[in-house]
Amino acid sequence: MILNKNDYEALYEELKLVNEENYQGNFYVTRFEDLEEQAMQFLINENYIDDENEDNDQNVSLNISWKGEGLYCFCGLGFINKYSLNHIVDLFEAETEVSHKIYLGDHNEIEKAKNNFTNVHVVWNIDVFTKTYSLEEIIESEKPTNTSVILSELSKRKGNRQWGNHEVEIIKDMNNETFYEFLKQYNKLLLMS
């Protein structure tokens, strides 16, 4: 999948939504030298380095993970002492644990990933105030099951908990945006367990 400038911008915007404080600046470049120049100018403009010092190029070491043409941004600026620039695809996949191709809607990549979750139902907890979904349960079932049956079973298993703000969705029927959100939350749960 060849990315265009809009694809890179979409990845950057999502990355900022996931962890805004960790990523600063964005530089779409075709040459390494352009990245160095734009990054140094950003550091000066944002007062990370002193523009009065003529030796900036010698004193400031940029840690650049060059992957060729694309969008780069600083990672950890202000949290760590070095100036690290990484390609947006690498940062996106490390932060979300989801392939950038899935986020950008690559049909083949989505279908391949969905095949890892055959007969899997997801129970979402819906926050009606923020209109956000959080992954509550993952249920595998060989036979078709409707929402009321799944929620009834969960109620028996987990006590008489209220399941009114919950929705059940089978993975194979999810749209791309919902599937991406599922993968992001699922991978975070795996990391925490």
XYZ file of N, CA and C in Angstrom:
579
model
N 0.851 -1.178 0.000
C 0.000 0.000 0.000
C 0.896 1.240 0.000
N 0.753 2.047 -1.020
C 1.524 3.281 -1.125
C 0.722 4.401 -0.471
N 1.359 5.096 0.446
C 0.675 6.151 1.183
C 0.886 7.500 0.514
N -0.158 8.317 0.567
C -0.026 9.687 0.083
C 0.019 10.624 1.290
N 0.174 11.889 1.017
C 0.315 12.871 2.097
C -0.914 12.880 3.013
N -2.108 12.716 2.449
C -3.330 12.680 3.260
C -3.359 11.465 4.185
N -2.864 10.322 3.694
C -2.789 9.120 4.540
C -1.871 9.372 5.731
N -0.714 9.961 5.456
C 0.225 10.267 6.536
C -0.401 11.217 7.553
N -1.096 12.230 7.065
C -1.748 13.192 7.967
C -2.814 12.506 8.815
N -3.570 11.580 8.217
C -4.603 10.852 8.968
C -3.967 10.018 10.079
N -2.849 9.366 9.786
C -2.147 8.582 10.810
C -1.653 9.493 11.932
N -1.118 10.646 11.562
C -0.616 11.591 12.563
C -1.750 12.097 13.449
N -2.880 12.443 12.858
C -4.019 12.943 13.640
C -4.524 11.881 14.608
N -4.593 10.630 14.161
C -5.031 9.551 15.055
C -4.012 9.338 16.169
N -2.749 9.400 15.833
C -1.690 9.253 16.829
C -1.811 10.330 17.900
N -2.091 11.542 17.493
C -2.265 12.636 18.451
C -3.492 12.408 19.337
N -4.542 11.801 18.788
C -5.727 11.498 19.596
C -5.423 10.432 20.642
N -4.588 9.482 20.276
C -4.252 8.383 21.183
C -3.321 8.854 22.292
N -2.316 9.667 21.949
C -1.329 10.093 22.939
C -0.737 11.441 22.523
N -1.503 12.477 22.699
C -1.140 13.807 22.203
C 0.178 14.329 22.764
N 0.438 14.067 24.034
C 1.603 14.653 24.694
C 2.934 14.091 24.219
N 2.919 12.920 23.605
C 4.168 12.258 23.260
C 4.692 12.596 21.862
N 3.887 13.247 21.031
C 4.283 13.477 19.640
C 4.151 14.955 19.289
N 5.243 15.514 18.776
C 5.246 16.926 18.404
C 5.834 17.096 17.010
N 5.338 18.119 16.346
C 5.855 18.447 15.023
C 5.481 17.383 14.012
N 5.332 17.778 12.789
C 5.211 16.786 11.722
C 5.858 17.352 10.474
N 6.645 16.524 9.856
C 7.474 16.971 8.741
C 7.343 15.981 7.594
N 6.678 16.397 6.530
C 6.604 15.550 5.338
C 7.797 15.892 4.464
N 8.651 14.913 4.242
C 9.891 15.164 3.502
C 10.162 14.049 2.503
N 10.962 14.396 1.520
C 11.416 13.410 0.542
C 12.912 13.138 0.686
N 13.602 14.043 1.392
C 15.050 13.894 1.553
C 15.438 14.013 3.026
N 16.448 13.275 3.404
C 16.967 13.274 4.769
C 17.396 14.681 5.197
N 18.056 15.379 4.299
C 18.557 16.718 4.606
C 17.412 17.683 4.925
N 16.305 17.539 4.199
C 15.134 18.389 4.466
C 14.574 18.116 5.857
N 14.581 16.865 6.251
C 14.088 16.505 7.584
C 14.967 17.134 8.661
N 16.268 17.027 8.495
C 17.186 17.644 9.463
C 16.938 19.148 9.572
N 16.817 19.789 8.433
C 16.635 21.244 8.412
C 15.308 21.651 9.060
N 14.218 20.987 8.689
C 12.905 21.328 9.250
C 12.837 21.021 10.744
N 13.456 19.925 11.154
C 13.450 19.549 12.573
C 14.218 20.570 13.406
N 15.369 20.999 12.922
C 16.148 22.008 13.647
C 15.365 23.313 13.757
N 14.716 23.712 12.672
C 13.924 24.943 12.697
C 12.774 24.823 13.694
N 12.144 23.658 13.763
C 11.066 23.419 14.733
C 11.595 23.551 16.159
N 12.748 22.954 16.427
C 13.330 23.021 17.774
C 13.647 24.461 18.171
N 14.098 25.245 17.219
C 14.376 26.661 17.489
C 13.071 27.422 17.718
N 12.106 27.232 16.825
C 10.821 27.951 16.930
C 10.074 27.626 18.219
N 10.193 26.389 18.683
C 9.487 25.960 19.896
C 10.347 26.133 21.150
N 11.495 26.780 21.001
C 12.401 27.103 22.116
C 12.980 25.885 22.835
N 13.156 24.794 22.109
C 13.867 23.657 22.686
C 15.369 23.891 22.638
N 15.791 24.657 21.634
C 17.199 25.039 21.541
C 17.261 26.542 21.274
N 18.391 27.118 21.580
C 18.591 28.564 21.484
C 19.029 28.930 20.071
N 18.260 29.777 19.409
C 18.623 30.170 18.050
C 19.771 31.169 18.009
N 20.150 31.703 19.159
C 21.283 32.632 19.222
C 22.608 31.887 19.093
N 22.591 30.612 19.418
C 23.805 29.812 19.383
C 24.072 29.365 17.950
N 25.143 29.847 17.370
C 25.459 29.511 15.985
C 25.953 28.078 15.838
N 26.284 27.438 16.946
C 26.802 26.075 16.890
C 25.707 25.030 17.083
N 24.449 25.385 16.872
C 23.349 24.449 17.089
C 23.534 23.140 16.341
N 23.937 23.241 15.083
C 24.085 22.032 14.286
C 25.117 21.082 14.886
N 26.147 21.621 15.532
C 27.170 20.770 16.122
C 26.757 20.272 17.510
N 26.031 21.078 18.263
C 25.676 20.737 19.640
C 24.430 19.875 19.764
N 23.531 19.965 18.808
C 22.270 19.230 18.879
C 22.368 17.990 18.007
N 22.102 16.866 18.630
C 22.145 15.606 17.904
C 20.720 15.109 17.678
N 20.347 15.001 16.416
C 19.043 14.459 16.071
C 19.172 12.951 15.899
N 18.331 12.215 16.589
C 18.296 10.761 16.454
C 17.178 10.437 15.464
N 17.545 10.233 14.195
C 16.562 10.064 13.123
C 16.526 8.612 12.666
N 15.327 8.049 12.693
C 15.104 6.712 12.152
C 14.558 6.884 10.730
N 15.466 6.974 9.761
C 15.107 7.305 8.385
C 14.544 6.086 7.660
N 13.353 6.242 7.082
C 12.695 5.178 6.316
C 12.388 5.628 4.896
N 12.956 6.730 4.491
C 12.670 7.261 3.165
C 11.567 8.302 3.223
N 11.054 8.639 2.065
C 10.014 9.669 1.968
C 8.838 9.357 2.885
N 8.305 10.406 3.501
C 7.134 10.219 4.351
C 7.033 11.289 5.411
N 6.172 11.032 6.383
C 5.930 11.972 7.472
C 6.686 11.500 8.706
N 7.371 12.429 9.343
C 8.141 12.150 10.549
C 7.680 13.096 11.644
N 7.841 12.661 12.884
C 7.565 13.575 13.993
C 8.466 13.225 15.167
N 8.576 14.180 16.084
C 9.349 13.958 17.295
C 8.565 13.060 18.236
N 9.291 12.212 18.919
C 8.689 11.303 19.891
C 9.365 11.535 21.239
N 8.568 11.851 22.250
C 9.107 12.035 23.593
C 9.793 13.364 23.816
N 9.549 14.318 22.950
C 10.173 15.632 23.069
C 9.742 16.277 24.379
N 10.717 16.648 25.193
C 10.410 17.226 26.496
C 10.400 16.201 27.618
N 10.278 14.918 27.280
C 10.278 13.858 28.291
C 11.646 13.195 28.396
N 12.326 13.139 27.265
C 13.652 12.524 27.234
C 14.646 13.559 26.724
N 15.912 13.309 26.950
C 16.939 14.303 26.630
C 17.404 14.286 25.182
N 16.977 13.312 24.410
C 17.424 13.312 23.025
C 16.274 13.696 22.102
N 16.630 14.102 20.920
C 15.658 14.549 19.931
C 15.448 13.425 18.923
N 14.425 12.599 19.169
C 14.161 11.429 18.331
C 13.081 11.730 17.308
N 13.408 11.473 16.059
C 12.456 11.619 14.956
C 12.202 10.245 14.358
N 10.923 9.899 14.246
C 10.566 8.595 13.706
C 9.519 8.740 12.609
N 9.480 7.741 11.752
C 8.486 7.689 10.687
C 7.119 7.442 11.308
N 6.113 8.103 10.792
C 4.775 8.059 11.380
C 4.186 6.649 11.385
N 4.481 5.840 10.386
C 3.948 4.471 10.349
C 4.497 3.667 11.523
N 5.792 3.783 11.788
C 6.393 3.060 12.914
C 5.790 3.512 14.240
N 5.638 4.813 14.401
C 5.065 5.347 15.644
C 3.615 4.920 15.808
N 2.849 4.989 14.737
C 1.435 4.622 14.781
C 1.269 3.163 15.203
N 2.019 2.272 14.565
C 1.875 0.847 14.859
C 2.385 0.504 16.251
N 3.415 1.186 16.719
C 3.912 0.945 18.077
C 2.916 1.448 19.122
N 2.294 2.567 18.865
C 1.364 3.167 19.830
C 0.027 2.438 19.874
N -0.510 2.070 18.705
C -1.851 1.475 18.662
C -1.834 -0.047 18.648
N -0.689 -0.642 18.301
C -0.586 -2.096 18.130
C -1.491 -2.586 17.002
N -1.790 -1.713 16.050
C -2.650 -2.044 14.915
C -1.928 -1.614 13.640
N -2.042 -2.429 12.607
C -1.438 -2.093 11.324
C -2.028 -0.799 10.774
N -1.168 0.038 10.245
C -1.641 1.283 9.632
C -2.568 1.001 8.454
N -2.377 -0.140 7.809
C -3.208 -0.498 6.658
C -4.660 -0.718 7.072
N -4.850 -1.282 8.248
C -6.217 -1.476 8.750
C -6.856 -0.125 9.026
N -6.133 0.751 9.690
C -6.678 2.073 9.996
C -7.050 2.828 8.721
N -6.224 2.692 7.690
C -6.468 3.419 6.441
C -7.459 2.706 5.524
N -7.986 1.552 5.957
C -9.068 0.901 5.227
C -8.653 -0.064 4.139
N -7.442 -0.624 4.194
C -7.008 -1.612 3.210
C -7.863 -2.873 3.363
N -8.732 -3.126 2.384
C -9.713 -4.213 2.465
C -9.051 -5.574 2.698
N -7.990 -5.874 1.956
C -7.324 -7.175 2.099
C -6.741 -7.363 3.496
N -6.125 -6.330 4.016
C -5.527 -6.396 5.355
C -6.610 -6.564 6.426
N -7.730 -5.889 6.240
C -8.839 -5.988 7.198
C -9.419 -7.394 7.191
N -9.667 -7.930 6.007
C -10.237 -9.284 5.918
C -9.284 -10.320 6.506
N -7.997 -10.155 6.250
C -7.004 -11.077 6.805
C -7.027 -11.021 8.332
N -7.113 -9.836 8.889
C -7.150 -9.686 10.348
C -8.455 -10.220 10.926
N -9.560 -9.985 10.242
C -10.850 -10.485 10.729
C -10.884 -12.011 10.750
N -10.163 -12.646 9.841
C -10.123 -14.112 9.813
C -9.498 -14.700 11.072
N -8.746 -13.907 11.806
C -8.190 -14.371 13.082
C -9.244 -14.404 14.180
N -10.416 -13.860 13.906
C -11.473 -13.757 14.914
C -12.786 -14.341 14.399
N -12.728 -15.527 13.796
C -13.965 -16.132 13.310
C -14.841 -16.528 14.489
N -16.132 -16.329 14.330
C -17.133 -16.671 15.353
C -16.899 -15.956 16.680
N -16.384 -14.764 16.623
C -16.124 -14.008 17.846
C -17.111 -12.845 17.932
N -17.730 -12.735 19.106
C -18.638 -11.629 19.406
C -17.944 -10.703 20.397
N -18.187 -9.430 20.245
C -17.616 -8.435 21.145
C -18.757 -7.774 21.905
N -18.584 -7.670 23.215
C -19.551 -6.954 24.036
C -18.935 -5.601 24.360
N -19.601 -4.553 23.896
C -19.150 -3.189 24.116
C -19.923 -2.572 25.268
N -19.241 -1.863 26.133
C -19.882 -1.044 27.152
C -19.965 0.361 26.567
N -21.168 0.885 26.471
C -21.380 2.176 25.825
C -21.550 3.258 26.878
N -20.703 4.263 26.797
C -20.845 5.431 27.664
C -21.744 6.418 26.922
N -22.982 6.561 27.401
C -23.959 7.380 26.683
C -23.617 8.868 26.719
N -22.828 9.287 27.687
C -22.472 10.709 27.782
C -21.371 11.085 26.792
N -20.332 10.264 26.724
C -19.222 10.569 25.816
C -19.382 9.899 24.460
N -20.365 9.014 24.351
C -20.612 8.254 23.122
C -19.371 7.464 22.701
N -18.723 6.863 23.698
C -17.564 6.021 23.425
C -17.874 4.579 23.798
N -17.141 3.678 23.178
C -17.303 2.256 23.418
C -16.044 1.735 24.095
N -16.231 0.884 25.089
C -15.069 0.210 25.664
C -15.329 -1.290 25.631
N -14.290 -2.021 25.331
C -14.372 -3.469 25.192
C -14.624 -4.097 26.554
N -15.727 -4.808 26.671
C -16.114 -5.422 27.938
C -15.818 -6.919 27.947
N -16.218 -7.615 26.905
C -16.072 -9.072 26.828
C -15.837 -9.499 25.388
N -15.166 -10.631 25.253
C -15.005 -11.285 23.958
C -15.554 -12.695 24.124
N -16.476 -13.069 23.253
C -17.138 -14.370 23.377
C -17.020 -15.108 22.056
N -16.512 -16.343 22.127
C -16.461 -17.189 20.940
C -17.675 -18.090 20.951
N -18.322 -18.202 19.804
C -19.503 -19.038 19.701
C -19.603 -19.578 18.284
N -19.669 -20.902 18.161
C -19.778 -21.534 16.847
C -21.160 -21.320 16.239
N -22.162 -21.221 17.090
C -23.530 -21.074 16.582
C -23.944 -19.604 16.616
N -24.817 -19.219 15.707
C -25.311 -17.842 15.726
C -26.018 -17.544 17.048
N -25.717 -16.425 17.623
C -26.286 -16.042 18.910
C -26.733 -14.596 18.822
N -27.875 -14.302 19.421
C -28.329 -12.915 19.382
C -27.921 -12.187 20.659
N -28.079 -10.901 20.638
C -27.636 -10.040 21.733
C -28.250 -10.427 23.063
N -29.547 -10.662 23.093
C -30.209 -10.956 24.370
C -29.697 -12.252 24.984
N -29.398 -13.256 24.168
C -28.871 -14.523 24.689
C -27.488 -14.301 25.295
N -26.641 -13.577 24.601
C -25.285 -13.323 25.103
C -25.331 -12.526 26.397
N -26.121 -11.474 26.434
C -26.199 -10.658 27.648
C -26.823 -11.430 28.803
N -27.769 -12.311 28.512
C -28.373 -13.154 29.549
C -27.331 -14.110 30.130
N -26.526 -14.707 29.262
C -25.454 -15.608 29.718
C -24.430 -14.856 30.565
N -24.071 -13.667 30.131
C -23.126 -12.861 30.909
C -23.701 -12.505 32.271
N -24.969 -12.206 32.308
C -25.629 -11.865 33.570
C -25.570 -13.040 34.540
N -25.772 -14.247 34.024
C -25.700 -15.454 34.867
C -24.272 -15.677 35.361
N -23.326 -15.516 34.457
C -21.927 -15.771 34.789
C -21.336 -14.733 35.726
N -21.714 -13.500 35.562
C -21.087 -12.411 36.315
C -21.999 -11.815 37.375
N -23.055 -12.503 37.696
C -23.987 -11.957 38.681
C -25.026 -11.101 37.995
N -25.934 -10.584 38.738
C -27.033 -9.813 38.168
C -26.632 -8.379 37.860
N -25.579 -8.230 37.167
C -25.099 -6.919 36.763
C -25.998 -6.346 35.670
N -26.110 -5.057 35.619
C -26.917 -4.403 34.584
C -26.150 -4.379 33.260
N -26.803 -4.803 32.203
C -26.178 -4.848 30.884
C -26.913 -3.947 29.890
N -27.665 -2.978 30.416
C -28.467 -2.109 29.558
C -27.663 -1.229 28.621
N -26.490 -0.798 29.046
C -25.656 0.069 28.202
C -24.627 -0.729 27.413
N -24.983 -1.934 27.043
C -24.057 -2.794 26.320
C -24.623 -3.160 24.954
N -23.705 -3.405 24.054
C -24.072 -3.797 22.700
C -23.183 -4.967 22.304
N -23.743 -5.908 21.563
C -22.989 -7.071 21.108
C -22.850 -6.976 19.594
N -21.640 -7.241 19.131
C -21.377 -7.164 17.700
C -20.442 -8.304 17.312
N -20.737 -8.951 16.198
C -19.850 -10.002 15.709
C -18.770 -9.341 14.846
N -17.556 -9.796 15.003
C -16.422 -9.135 14.349
C -16.545 -9.119 12.835
N -16.983 -10.222 12.261
C -17.049 -10.261 10.791
C -17.997 -9.213 10.216
N -18.941 -8.714 11.032
C -19.899 -7.710 10.565
C -19.494 -6.274 10.899
N -18.379 -6.101 11.571
C -17.961 -4.752 11.974
C -17.523 -3.923 10.773
N -17.820 -2.629 10.832
C -17.273 -1.736 9.810
C -15.796 -1.488 10.141
N -15.089 -0.862 9.229
C -13.638 -0.678 9.395
C -13.281 0.120 10.642
N -14.018 1.180 10.897
C -13.718 2.039 12.039
C -13.911 1.289 13.362
N -14.992 0.539 13.457
C -15.259 -0.222 14.679
C -14.234 -1.338 14.855
N -13.872 -1.993 13.756
C -12.878 -3.062 13.838
C -11.527 -2.512 14.297
N -11.143 -1.360 13.782
C -9.904 -0.723 14.229
C -9.969 -0.443 15.731
N -11.083 0.109 16.199
C -11.241 0.411 17.626
C -11.165 -0.865 18.458
N -11.779 -1.945 17.957
C -11.695 -3.232 18.652
C -10.243 -3.685 18.769
N -9.513 -3.677 17.654
C -8.119 -4.137 17.677
C -7.269 -3.310 18.629
N -7.473 -2.016 18.611
C -6.702 -1.124 19.480
C -6.948 -1.477 20.948
N -8.213 -1.630 21.328
C -8.541 -1.949 22.720
C -8.150 -3.384 23.073
N -8.339 -4.296 22.151
C -7.997 -5.701 22.380
C -6.495 -5.850 22.625
N -5.689 -5.206 21.804
C -4.237 -5.293 21.967
C -3.770 -4.649 23.266
N -4.406 -3.570 23.684
C -4.057 -2.952 24.975
C -4.411 -3.886 26.130
N -5.557 -4.579 26.021
C -5.933 -5.551 27.057
C -4.928 -6.692 27.126
N -4.470 -7.151 25.970
C -3.469 -8.224 25.948
C -2.179 -7.784 26.629
N -1.780 -6.549 26.394
C -0.557 -6.034 27.012
C -0.691 -5.929 28.527
N -1.905 -5.619 28.992
C -2.125 -5.440 30.425
C -2.282 -6.772 31.162
N -2.628 -7.829 30.443
C -2.849 -9.115 31.128
C -1.616 -9.974 31.175
